[in-house]
Short mmCIF file of C-alpha atoms in Angstrom, two decimals:
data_model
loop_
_atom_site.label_atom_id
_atom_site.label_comp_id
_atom_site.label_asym_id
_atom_site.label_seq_id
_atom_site.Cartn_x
_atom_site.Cartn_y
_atom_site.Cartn_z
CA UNK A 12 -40.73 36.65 14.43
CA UNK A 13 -41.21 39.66 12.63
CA UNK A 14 -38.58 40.99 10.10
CA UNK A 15 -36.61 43.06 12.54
CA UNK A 16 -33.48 43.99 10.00
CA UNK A 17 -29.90 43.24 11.59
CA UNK A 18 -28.97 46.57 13.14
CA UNK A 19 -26.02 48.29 11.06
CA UNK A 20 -27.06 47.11 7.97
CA UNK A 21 -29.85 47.33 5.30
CA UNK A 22 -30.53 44.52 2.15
CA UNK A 23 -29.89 46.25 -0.95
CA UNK A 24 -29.64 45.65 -4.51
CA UNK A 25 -26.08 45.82 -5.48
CA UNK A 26 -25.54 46.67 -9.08
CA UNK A 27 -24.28 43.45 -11.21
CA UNK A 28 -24.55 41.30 -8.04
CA UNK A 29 -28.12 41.19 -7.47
CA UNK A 30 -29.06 41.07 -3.42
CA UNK A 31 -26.73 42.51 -1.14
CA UNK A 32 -25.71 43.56 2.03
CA UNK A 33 -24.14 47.23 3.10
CA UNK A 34 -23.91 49.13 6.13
CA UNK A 35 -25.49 51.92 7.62
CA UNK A 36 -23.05 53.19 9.91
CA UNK A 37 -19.31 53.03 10.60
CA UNK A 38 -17.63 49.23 11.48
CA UNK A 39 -14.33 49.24 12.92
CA UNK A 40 -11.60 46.36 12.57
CA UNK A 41 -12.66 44.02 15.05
CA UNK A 42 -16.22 45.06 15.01
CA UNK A 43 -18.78 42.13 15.62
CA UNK A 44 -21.11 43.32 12.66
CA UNK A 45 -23.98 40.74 13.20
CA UNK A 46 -24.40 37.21 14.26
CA UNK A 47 -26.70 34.95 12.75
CA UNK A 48 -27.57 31.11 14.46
CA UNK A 49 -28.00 28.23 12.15
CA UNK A 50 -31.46 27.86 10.30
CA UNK A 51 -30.45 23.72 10.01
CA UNK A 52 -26.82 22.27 10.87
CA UNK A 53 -25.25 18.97 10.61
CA UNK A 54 -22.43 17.54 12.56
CA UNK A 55 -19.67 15.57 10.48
CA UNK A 56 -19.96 11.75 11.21
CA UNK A 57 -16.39 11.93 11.83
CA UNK A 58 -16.78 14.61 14.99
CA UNK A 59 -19.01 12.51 16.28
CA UNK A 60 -18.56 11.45 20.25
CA UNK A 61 -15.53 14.88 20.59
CA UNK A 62 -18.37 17.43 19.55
CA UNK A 63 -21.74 17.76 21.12
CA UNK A 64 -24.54 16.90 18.15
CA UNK A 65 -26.08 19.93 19.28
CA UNK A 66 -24.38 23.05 19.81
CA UNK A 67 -20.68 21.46 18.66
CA UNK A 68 -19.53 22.30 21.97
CA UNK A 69 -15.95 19.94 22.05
CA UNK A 70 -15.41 17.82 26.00
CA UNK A 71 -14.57 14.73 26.40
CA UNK A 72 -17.38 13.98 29.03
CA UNK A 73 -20.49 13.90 26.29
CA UNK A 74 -22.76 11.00 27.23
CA UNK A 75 -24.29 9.40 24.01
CA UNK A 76 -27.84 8.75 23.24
CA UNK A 77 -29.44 5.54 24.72
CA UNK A 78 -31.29 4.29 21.46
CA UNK A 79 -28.99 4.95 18.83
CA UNK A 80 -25.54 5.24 20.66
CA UNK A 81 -23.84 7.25 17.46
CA UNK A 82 -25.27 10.91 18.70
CA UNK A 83 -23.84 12.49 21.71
CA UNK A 84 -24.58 15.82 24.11
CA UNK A 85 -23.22 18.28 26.74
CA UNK A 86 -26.16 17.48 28.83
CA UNK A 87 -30.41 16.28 28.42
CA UNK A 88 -30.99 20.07 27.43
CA UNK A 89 -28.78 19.60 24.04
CA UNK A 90 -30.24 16.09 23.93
CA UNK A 91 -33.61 17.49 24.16
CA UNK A 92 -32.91 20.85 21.66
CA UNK A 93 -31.57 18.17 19.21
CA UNK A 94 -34.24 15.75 19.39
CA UNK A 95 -36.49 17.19 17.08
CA UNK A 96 -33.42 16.78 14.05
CA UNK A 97 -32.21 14.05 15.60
CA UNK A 98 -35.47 11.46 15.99
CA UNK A 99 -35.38 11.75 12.41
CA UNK A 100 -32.00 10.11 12.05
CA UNK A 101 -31.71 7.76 15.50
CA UNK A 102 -34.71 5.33 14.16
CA UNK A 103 -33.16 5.19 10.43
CA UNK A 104 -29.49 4.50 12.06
CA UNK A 105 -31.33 1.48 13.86
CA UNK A 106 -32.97 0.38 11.17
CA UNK A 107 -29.96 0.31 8.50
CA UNK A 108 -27.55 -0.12 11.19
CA UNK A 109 -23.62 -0.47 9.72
CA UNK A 110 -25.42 0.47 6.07
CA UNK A 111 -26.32 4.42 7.46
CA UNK A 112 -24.05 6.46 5.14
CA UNK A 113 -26.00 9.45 3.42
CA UNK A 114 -23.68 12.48 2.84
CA UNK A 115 -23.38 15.33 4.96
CA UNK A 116 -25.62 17.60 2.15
CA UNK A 117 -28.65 14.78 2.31
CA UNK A 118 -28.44 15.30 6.22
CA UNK A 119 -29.01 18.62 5.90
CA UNK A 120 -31.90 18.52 3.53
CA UNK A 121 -33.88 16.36 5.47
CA UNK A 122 -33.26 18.67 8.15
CA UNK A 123 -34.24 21.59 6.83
CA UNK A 124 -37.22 19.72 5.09
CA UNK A 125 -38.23 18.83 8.65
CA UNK A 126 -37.63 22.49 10.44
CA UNK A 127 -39.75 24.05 7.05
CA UNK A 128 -42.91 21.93 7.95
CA UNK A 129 -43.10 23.00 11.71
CA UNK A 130 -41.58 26.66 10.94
CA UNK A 131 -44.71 29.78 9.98
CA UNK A 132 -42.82 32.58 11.00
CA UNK A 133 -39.48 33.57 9.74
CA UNK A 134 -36.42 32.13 12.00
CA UNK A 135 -33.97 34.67 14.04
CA UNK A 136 -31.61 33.43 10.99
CA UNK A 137 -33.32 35.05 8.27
CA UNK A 138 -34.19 38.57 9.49
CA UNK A 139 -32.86 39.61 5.91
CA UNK A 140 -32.92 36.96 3.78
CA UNK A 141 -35.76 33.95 3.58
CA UNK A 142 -33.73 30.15 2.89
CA UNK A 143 -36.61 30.18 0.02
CA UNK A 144 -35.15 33.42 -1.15
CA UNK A 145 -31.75 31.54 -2.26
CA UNK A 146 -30.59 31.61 -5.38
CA UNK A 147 -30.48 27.91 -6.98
CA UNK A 148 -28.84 28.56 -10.50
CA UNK A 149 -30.82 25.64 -11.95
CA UNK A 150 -30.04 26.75 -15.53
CA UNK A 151 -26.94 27.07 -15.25
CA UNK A 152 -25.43 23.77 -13.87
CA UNK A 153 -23.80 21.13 -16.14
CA UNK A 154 -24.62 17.24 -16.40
CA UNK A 155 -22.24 16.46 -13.53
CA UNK A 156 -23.88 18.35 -11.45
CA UNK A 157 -27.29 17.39 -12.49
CA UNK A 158 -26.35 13.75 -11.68
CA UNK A 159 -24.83 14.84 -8.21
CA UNK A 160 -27.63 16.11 -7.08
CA UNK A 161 -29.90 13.32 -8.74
CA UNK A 162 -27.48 10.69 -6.59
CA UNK A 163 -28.15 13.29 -3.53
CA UNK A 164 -32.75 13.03 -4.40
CA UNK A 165 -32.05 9.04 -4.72
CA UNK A 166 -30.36 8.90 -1.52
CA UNK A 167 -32.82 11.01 0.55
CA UNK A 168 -35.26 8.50 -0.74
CA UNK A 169 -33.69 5.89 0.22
CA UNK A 170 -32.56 6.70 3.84
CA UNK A 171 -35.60 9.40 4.74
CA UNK A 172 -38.75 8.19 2.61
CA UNK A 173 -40.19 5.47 5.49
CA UNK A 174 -39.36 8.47 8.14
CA UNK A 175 -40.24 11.45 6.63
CA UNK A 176 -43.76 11.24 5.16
CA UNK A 177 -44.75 12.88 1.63
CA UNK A 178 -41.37 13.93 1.05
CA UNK A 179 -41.26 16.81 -1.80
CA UNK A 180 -41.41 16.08 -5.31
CA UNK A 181 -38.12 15.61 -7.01
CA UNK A 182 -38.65 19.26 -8.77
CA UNK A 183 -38.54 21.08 -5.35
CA UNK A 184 -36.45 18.71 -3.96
CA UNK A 185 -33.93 19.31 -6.87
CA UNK A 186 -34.56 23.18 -6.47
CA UNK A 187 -33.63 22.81 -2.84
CA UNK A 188 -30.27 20.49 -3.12
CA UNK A 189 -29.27 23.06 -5.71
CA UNK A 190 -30.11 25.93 -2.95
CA UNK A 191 -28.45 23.94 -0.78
CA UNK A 192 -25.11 23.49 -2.49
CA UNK A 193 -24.46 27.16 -3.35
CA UNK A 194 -25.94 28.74 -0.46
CA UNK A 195 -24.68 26.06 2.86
CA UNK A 196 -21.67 26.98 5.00
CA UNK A 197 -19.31 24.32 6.37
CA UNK A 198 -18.89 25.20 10.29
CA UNK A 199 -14.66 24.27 11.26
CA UNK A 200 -13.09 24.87 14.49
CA UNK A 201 -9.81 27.06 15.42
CA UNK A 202 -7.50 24.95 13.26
CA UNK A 203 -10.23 24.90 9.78
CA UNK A 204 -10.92 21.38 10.87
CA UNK A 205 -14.41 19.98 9.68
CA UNK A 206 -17.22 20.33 11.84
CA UNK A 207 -19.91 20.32 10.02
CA UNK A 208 -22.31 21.80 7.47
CA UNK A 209 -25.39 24.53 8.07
CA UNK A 210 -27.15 27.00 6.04
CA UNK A 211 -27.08 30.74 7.80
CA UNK A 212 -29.58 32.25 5.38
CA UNK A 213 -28.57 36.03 6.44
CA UNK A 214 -24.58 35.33 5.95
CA UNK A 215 -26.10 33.97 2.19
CA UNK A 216 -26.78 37.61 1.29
CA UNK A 217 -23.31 38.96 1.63
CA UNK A 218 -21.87 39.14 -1.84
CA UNK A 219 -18.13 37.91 -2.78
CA UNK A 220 -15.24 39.81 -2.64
CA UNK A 221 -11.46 38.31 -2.72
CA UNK A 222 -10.70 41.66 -1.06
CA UNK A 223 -13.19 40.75 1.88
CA UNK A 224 -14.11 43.57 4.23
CA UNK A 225 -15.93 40.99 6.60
CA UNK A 226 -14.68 37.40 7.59
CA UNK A 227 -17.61 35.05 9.09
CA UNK A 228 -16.12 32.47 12.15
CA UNK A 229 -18.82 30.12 14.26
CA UNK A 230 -19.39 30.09 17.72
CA UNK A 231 -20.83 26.51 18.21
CA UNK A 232 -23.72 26.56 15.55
CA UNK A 233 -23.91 30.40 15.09
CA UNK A 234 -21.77 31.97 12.55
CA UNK A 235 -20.22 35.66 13.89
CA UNK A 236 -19.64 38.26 10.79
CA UNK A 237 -16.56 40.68 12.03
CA UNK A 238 -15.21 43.65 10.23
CA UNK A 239 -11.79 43.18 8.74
CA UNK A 240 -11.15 46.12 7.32
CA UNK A 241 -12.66 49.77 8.12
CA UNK A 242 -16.47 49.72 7.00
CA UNK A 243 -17.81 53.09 6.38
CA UNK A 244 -21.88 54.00 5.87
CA UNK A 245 -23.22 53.02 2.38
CA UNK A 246 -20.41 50.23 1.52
CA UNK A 247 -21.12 46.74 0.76
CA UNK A 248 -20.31 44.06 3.16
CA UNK A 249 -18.55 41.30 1.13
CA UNK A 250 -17.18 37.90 2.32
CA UNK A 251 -14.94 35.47 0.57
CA UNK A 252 -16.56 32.41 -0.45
CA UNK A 253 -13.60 30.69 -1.46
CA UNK A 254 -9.50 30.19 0.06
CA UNK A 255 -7.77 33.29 -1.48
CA UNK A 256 -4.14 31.75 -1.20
CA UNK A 257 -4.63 31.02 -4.98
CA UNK A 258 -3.80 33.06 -8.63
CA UNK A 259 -6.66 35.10 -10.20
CA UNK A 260 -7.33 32.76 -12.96
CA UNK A 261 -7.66 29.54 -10.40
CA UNK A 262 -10.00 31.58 -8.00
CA UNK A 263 -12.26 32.82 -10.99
CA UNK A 264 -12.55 29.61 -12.33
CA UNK A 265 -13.53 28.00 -8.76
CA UNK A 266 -16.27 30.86 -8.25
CA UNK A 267 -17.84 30.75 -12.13
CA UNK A 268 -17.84 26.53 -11.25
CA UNK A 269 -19.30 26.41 -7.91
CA UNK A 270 -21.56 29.92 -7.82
CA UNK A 271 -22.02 31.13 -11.38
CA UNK A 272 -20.79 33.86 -11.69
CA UNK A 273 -17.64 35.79 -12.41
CA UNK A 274 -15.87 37.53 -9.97
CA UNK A 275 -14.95 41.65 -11.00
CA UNK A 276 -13.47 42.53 -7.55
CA UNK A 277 -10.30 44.76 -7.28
CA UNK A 278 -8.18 42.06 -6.51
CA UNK A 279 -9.52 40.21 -9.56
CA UNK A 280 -9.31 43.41 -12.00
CA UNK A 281 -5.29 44.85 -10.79
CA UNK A 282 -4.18 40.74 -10.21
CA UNK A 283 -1.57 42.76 -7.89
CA UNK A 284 -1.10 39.58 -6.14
CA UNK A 285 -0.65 37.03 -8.96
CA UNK A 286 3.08 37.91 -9.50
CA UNK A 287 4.04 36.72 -6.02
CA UNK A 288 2.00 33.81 -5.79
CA UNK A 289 3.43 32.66 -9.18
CA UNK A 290 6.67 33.25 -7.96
CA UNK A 291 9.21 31.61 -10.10
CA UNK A 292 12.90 29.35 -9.71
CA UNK A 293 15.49 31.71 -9.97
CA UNK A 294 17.36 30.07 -12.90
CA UNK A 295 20.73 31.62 -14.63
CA UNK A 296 18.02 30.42 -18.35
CA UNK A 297 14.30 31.26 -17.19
CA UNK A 298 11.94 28.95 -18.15
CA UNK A 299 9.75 29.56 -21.14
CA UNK A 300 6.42 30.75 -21.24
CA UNK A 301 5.04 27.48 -22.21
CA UNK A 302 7.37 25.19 -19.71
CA UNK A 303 5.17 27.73 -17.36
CA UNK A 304 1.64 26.78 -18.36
CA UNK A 305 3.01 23.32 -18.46
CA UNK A 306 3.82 23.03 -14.89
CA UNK A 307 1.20 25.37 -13.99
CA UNK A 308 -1.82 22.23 -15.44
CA UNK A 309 0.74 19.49 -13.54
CA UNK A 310 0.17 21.36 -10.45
CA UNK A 311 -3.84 21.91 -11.39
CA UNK A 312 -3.99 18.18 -12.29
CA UNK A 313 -1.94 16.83 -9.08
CA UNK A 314 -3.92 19.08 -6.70
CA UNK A 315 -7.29 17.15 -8.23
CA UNK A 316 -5.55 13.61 -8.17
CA UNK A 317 -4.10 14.17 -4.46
CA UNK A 318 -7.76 14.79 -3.56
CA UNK A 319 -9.05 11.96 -5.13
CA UNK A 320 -6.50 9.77 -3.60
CA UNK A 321 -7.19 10.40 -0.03
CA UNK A 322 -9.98 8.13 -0.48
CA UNK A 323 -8.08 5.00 -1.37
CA UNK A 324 -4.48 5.59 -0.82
CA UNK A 325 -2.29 5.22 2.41
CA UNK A 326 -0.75 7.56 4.56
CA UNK A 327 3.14 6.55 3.29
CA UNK A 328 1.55 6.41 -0.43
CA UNK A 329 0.00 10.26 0.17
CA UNK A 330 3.63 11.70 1.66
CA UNK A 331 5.30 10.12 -1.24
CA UNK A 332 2.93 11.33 -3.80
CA UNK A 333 3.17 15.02 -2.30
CA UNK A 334 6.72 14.77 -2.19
CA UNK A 335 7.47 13.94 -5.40
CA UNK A 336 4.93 16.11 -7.02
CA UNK A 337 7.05 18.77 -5.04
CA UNK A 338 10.32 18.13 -6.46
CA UNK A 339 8.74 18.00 -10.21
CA UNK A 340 7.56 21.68 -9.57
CA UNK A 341 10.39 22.51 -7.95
CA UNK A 342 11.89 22.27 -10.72
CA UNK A 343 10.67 25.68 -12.54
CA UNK A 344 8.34 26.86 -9.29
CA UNK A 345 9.98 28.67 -6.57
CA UNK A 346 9.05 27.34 -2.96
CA UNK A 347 6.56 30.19 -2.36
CA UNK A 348 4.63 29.82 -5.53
CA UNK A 349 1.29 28.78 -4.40
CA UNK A 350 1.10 25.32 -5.83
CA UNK A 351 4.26 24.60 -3.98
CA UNK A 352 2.18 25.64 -0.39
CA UNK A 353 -0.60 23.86 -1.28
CA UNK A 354 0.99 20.53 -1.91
CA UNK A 355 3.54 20.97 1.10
CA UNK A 356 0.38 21.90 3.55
CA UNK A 357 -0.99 18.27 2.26
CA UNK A 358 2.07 16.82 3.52
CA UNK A 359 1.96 18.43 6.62
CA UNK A 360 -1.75 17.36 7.19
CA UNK A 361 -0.48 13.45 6.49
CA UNK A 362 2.62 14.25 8.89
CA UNK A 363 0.45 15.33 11.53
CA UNK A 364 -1.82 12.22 11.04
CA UNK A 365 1.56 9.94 10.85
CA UNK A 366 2.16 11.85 14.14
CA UNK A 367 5.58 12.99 12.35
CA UNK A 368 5.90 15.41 13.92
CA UNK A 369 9.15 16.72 13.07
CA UNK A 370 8.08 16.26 9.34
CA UNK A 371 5.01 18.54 9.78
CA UNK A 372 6.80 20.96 11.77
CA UNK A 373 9.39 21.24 8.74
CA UNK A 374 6.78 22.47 6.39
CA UNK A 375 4.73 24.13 8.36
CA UNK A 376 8.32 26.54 8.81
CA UNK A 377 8.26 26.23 5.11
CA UNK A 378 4.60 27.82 4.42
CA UNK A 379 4.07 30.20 7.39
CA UNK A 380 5.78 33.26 5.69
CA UNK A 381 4.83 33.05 2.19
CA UNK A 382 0.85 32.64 3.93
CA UNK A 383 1.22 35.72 5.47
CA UNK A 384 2.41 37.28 1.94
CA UNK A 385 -0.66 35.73 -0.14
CA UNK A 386 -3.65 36.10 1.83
CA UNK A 387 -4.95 39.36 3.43
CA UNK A 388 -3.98 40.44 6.77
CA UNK A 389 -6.66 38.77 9.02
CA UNK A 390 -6.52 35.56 7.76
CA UNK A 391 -7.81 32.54 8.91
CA UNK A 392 -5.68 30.69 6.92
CA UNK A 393 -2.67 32.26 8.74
CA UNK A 394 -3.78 31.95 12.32
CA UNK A 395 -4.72 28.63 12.13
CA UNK A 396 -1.38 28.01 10.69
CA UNK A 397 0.71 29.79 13.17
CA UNK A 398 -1.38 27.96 15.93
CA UNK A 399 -0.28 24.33 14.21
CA UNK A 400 2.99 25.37 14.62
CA UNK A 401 2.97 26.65 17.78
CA UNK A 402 1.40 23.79 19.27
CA UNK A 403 3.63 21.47 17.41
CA UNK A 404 6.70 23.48 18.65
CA UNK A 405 5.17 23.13 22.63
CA UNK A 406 4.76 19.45 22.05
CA UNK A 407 8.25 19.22 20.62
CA UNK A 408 9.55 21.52 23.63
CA UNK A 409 10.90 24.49 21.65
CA UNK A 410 8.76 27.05 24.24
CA UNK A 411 10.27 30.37 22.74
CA UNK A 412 9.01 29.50 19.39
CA UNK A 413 6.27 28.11 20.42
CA UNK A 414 4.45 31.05 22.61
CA UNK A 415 5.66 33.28 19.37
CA UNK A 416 3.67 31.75 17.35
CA UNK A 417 0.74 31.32 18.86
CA UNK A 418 0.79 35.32 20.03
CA UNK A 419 0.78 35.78 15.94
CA UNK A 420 -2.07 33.62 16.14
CA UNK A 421 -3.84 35.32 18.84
CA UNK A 422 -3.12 38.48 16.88
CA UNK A 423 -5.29 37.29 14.03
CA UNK A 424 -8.00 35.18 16.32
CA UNK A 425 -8.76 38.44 18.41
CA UNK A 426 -10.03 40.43 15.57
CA UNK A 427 -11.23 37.73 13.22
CA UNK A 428 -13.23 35.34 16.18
CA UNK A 429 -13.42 38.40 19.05
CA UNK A 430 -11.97 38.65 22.06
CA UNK A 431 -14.67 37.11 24.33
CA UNK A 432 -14.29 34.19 22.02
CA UNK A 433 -13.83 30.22 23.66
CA UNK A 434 -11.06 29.74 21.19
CA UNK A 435 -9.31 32.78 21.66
CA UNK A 436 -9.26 32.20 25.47
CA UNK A 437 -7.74 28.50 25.09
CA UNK A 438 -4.97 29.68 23.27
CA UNK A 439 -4.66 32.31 26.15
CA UNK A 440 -4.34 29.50 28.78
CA UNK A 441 -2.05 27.76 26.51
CA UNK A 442 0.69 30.85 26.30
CA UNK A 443 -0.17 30.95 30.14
CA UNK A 444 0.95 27.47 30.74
CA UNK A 445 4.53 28.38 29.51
CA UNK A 446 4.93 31.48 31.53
#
């Protein structure tokens, strides 16, 4: 394929940011500005047998394939697409059986180790940007890191070396993890449930903003960039890499961590937001600066333990732990500071999965408003938010609330997935249902 440009938009050297991407002409609100298929993907382990291996289509009539029995398809024609990525994994599963458990990231690499040897020409996903173009910020990563991704090497060894012959030395391979880890995108569904992970080498170039102008949403494997805010000729395209509900310091701290470098956006410059999000207790003796910070590293710390725990702890043990974490912030925090959300949107996640669903329901009426404060206006954040609770207030039988709020949903979904989009007309059919 040659390099045919994405119509629209030109690569350009952005000053401070390195490569970039900008547009040539006008974008309106809405505006599909390109989409861009998967180079490699992956579908999560735990998707496996509700989405198709192939093109993630979700049915409940996949059939599964006859030598492995883990992988399953629409139909032979995704068997048949896939079976060049899968072979590669459906004789190691035999093999190793119950003891098959590489990560999601060594999936990938083998993939795209795989589609590199049999690929000369550059893919429909790179009309911009080559994968071996990405940015790997070797010299930059710490000792953790270096070990993560010398644990990720040793594992692609040990599950890939008898099926994929002369595998690359560790140096590329090392290179390429490190590519891999700042550069993939992880592919959710309607409600920012995990799908699964892919690299989309042309939605790489966009550069960071936590002002987006663009927000990128998948159709199956391909990810679709649309314009959220008016894009006129000569401005940069930027995406958010990262959630946005959180304070300037948090967010710069997550970006400088995970992609080197350190974010100078408007929204990062004014902080106009940080006051809100911080919101604090209205208290007849304000808390001190200090009793501030000090709750503010609680929060930090419990957010990181709460994460951890979700590994080892029970469902009961999780609530418990979010709920009293929320009554220590509490407290000095107000209940639309932003630690506050997070920890009550855990709880509604383990409410939903205790199938409480008058618990969930509770704090998902809690979080909705203060969402649509904190992030920007077509959020994904927010729709996928407004469609939990709407579909919790259906299954509950409270119809008026529940066609409400998933027409705010729809609101959002129409601009930031497009109209013609399979999600957007499911949640059509759903409002339908009530009428």
């Amino acid at each position: 394929m040659k390099n045919e440009g994405i119509e629209g938009t030109e690569r350009f050297l952005s000053p401070d940011k390195g490569n970039g991407l900008r547009a040539v002409r006008h974008f309106a609100v809405g505006e599909l500005v390109f989409a861009c298929p998967a180079y490699s993907h992956v579908l999560t382990v735990n998707e496996r047998g509700a989405h198709c291996e192939h093109c993630f289509t979700r049915r409940d009539d996949l059939f599964k394939c006859g030598k492995c029995k883990q992988a399953y398809y629409c139909n032979i024609g995704c068997q048949r697409g896939d079976w060049p990525m899968h072979k590669l994994e459906c004789v190691a599963m035999c093999a190793y059986g119950e003891n098959w458990c590489p990560s999601e990231t060594v999936r990938l690499v083998a993939r795209i180790i795989m589609k590199q040897r049999v690929t000369t020409e550059r893919t429909p996903s790179e009309r911009l940007l080559l994968l071996q173009e990405f940015e790997s910020h070797l010299n930059r990563m710490d000792s953790e890191k270096e070990e993560m991704n010398q644990a990720d090497i040793a594992a692609l060894h040990h599950f890939y070396s008898r099926h994929i012959s002369d595998l690359p030395d560790d140096q590329a391979l090392t290179e390429l993890f490190a590519q891999v880890n700042c550069n993939g995108f992880t592919i959710e569904d309607e409600e920012l449930s995990h799908l699964g992970s892919a690299v989309f080498p042309d939605v790489a170039l966009m550069n960071h903003s936590c002002s987006p102008n663009v927000i990128v949403t998948y159709k199956g494997t391909v990810a679709e960039v649309r314009a959220v805010k008016e894009i006129n000729p000569g401005e940069e395209i930027f995406n958010s890499y990262i959630d946005l509900l959180y304070p300037t310091e948090d967010r710069k701290e997550r970006l400088l961590d995970s992609y080197f470098f350190t974010c100078q956006c408007t929204e990062c410059t004014t902080k106009s937001k940080d006051k809100a999000k911080m919101e604090i207790r209205k208290l007849s003796s304000p808390p001190e600066p200090e009793e501030i910070r000090s709750m503010v590293r609680y929060a930090r710390n419990v957010i990181e333990e709460f994460r951890r725990a979700k590994h080892y702890k029970t469902p009961s043990e999780l609530l418990e732990m979010c709920e009293l974490s929320l009554e220590k912030m509490g407290a000095i925090f107000a209940e639309t500071n932003v630690y506050m959300l997070h920890m009550m949107y855990q709880a509604m996640g383990v409410c939903l999965y205790m199938q409480d669903w008058d618990g969930a329901m509770s704090y998902g009426e809690k979080i909705i408003q203060p969402y649509s404060v904190h992030y920007p206006a077509y959020s994904l954040n927010v729709a996928s938010m407004y469609l939990k609770l709407g579909r919790l207030y259906l299954g509950l039988e409270k119809k008026t609330q529940g066609v409400k709020a998933l027409n705010k949903a729809l609101t959002i979904m129409e601009v930031a997935h497009g109209k013609d989009h399979h999600y957007v007309a499911e949640v059509k059919r759903e409002i339908e249902e009530q009428k």
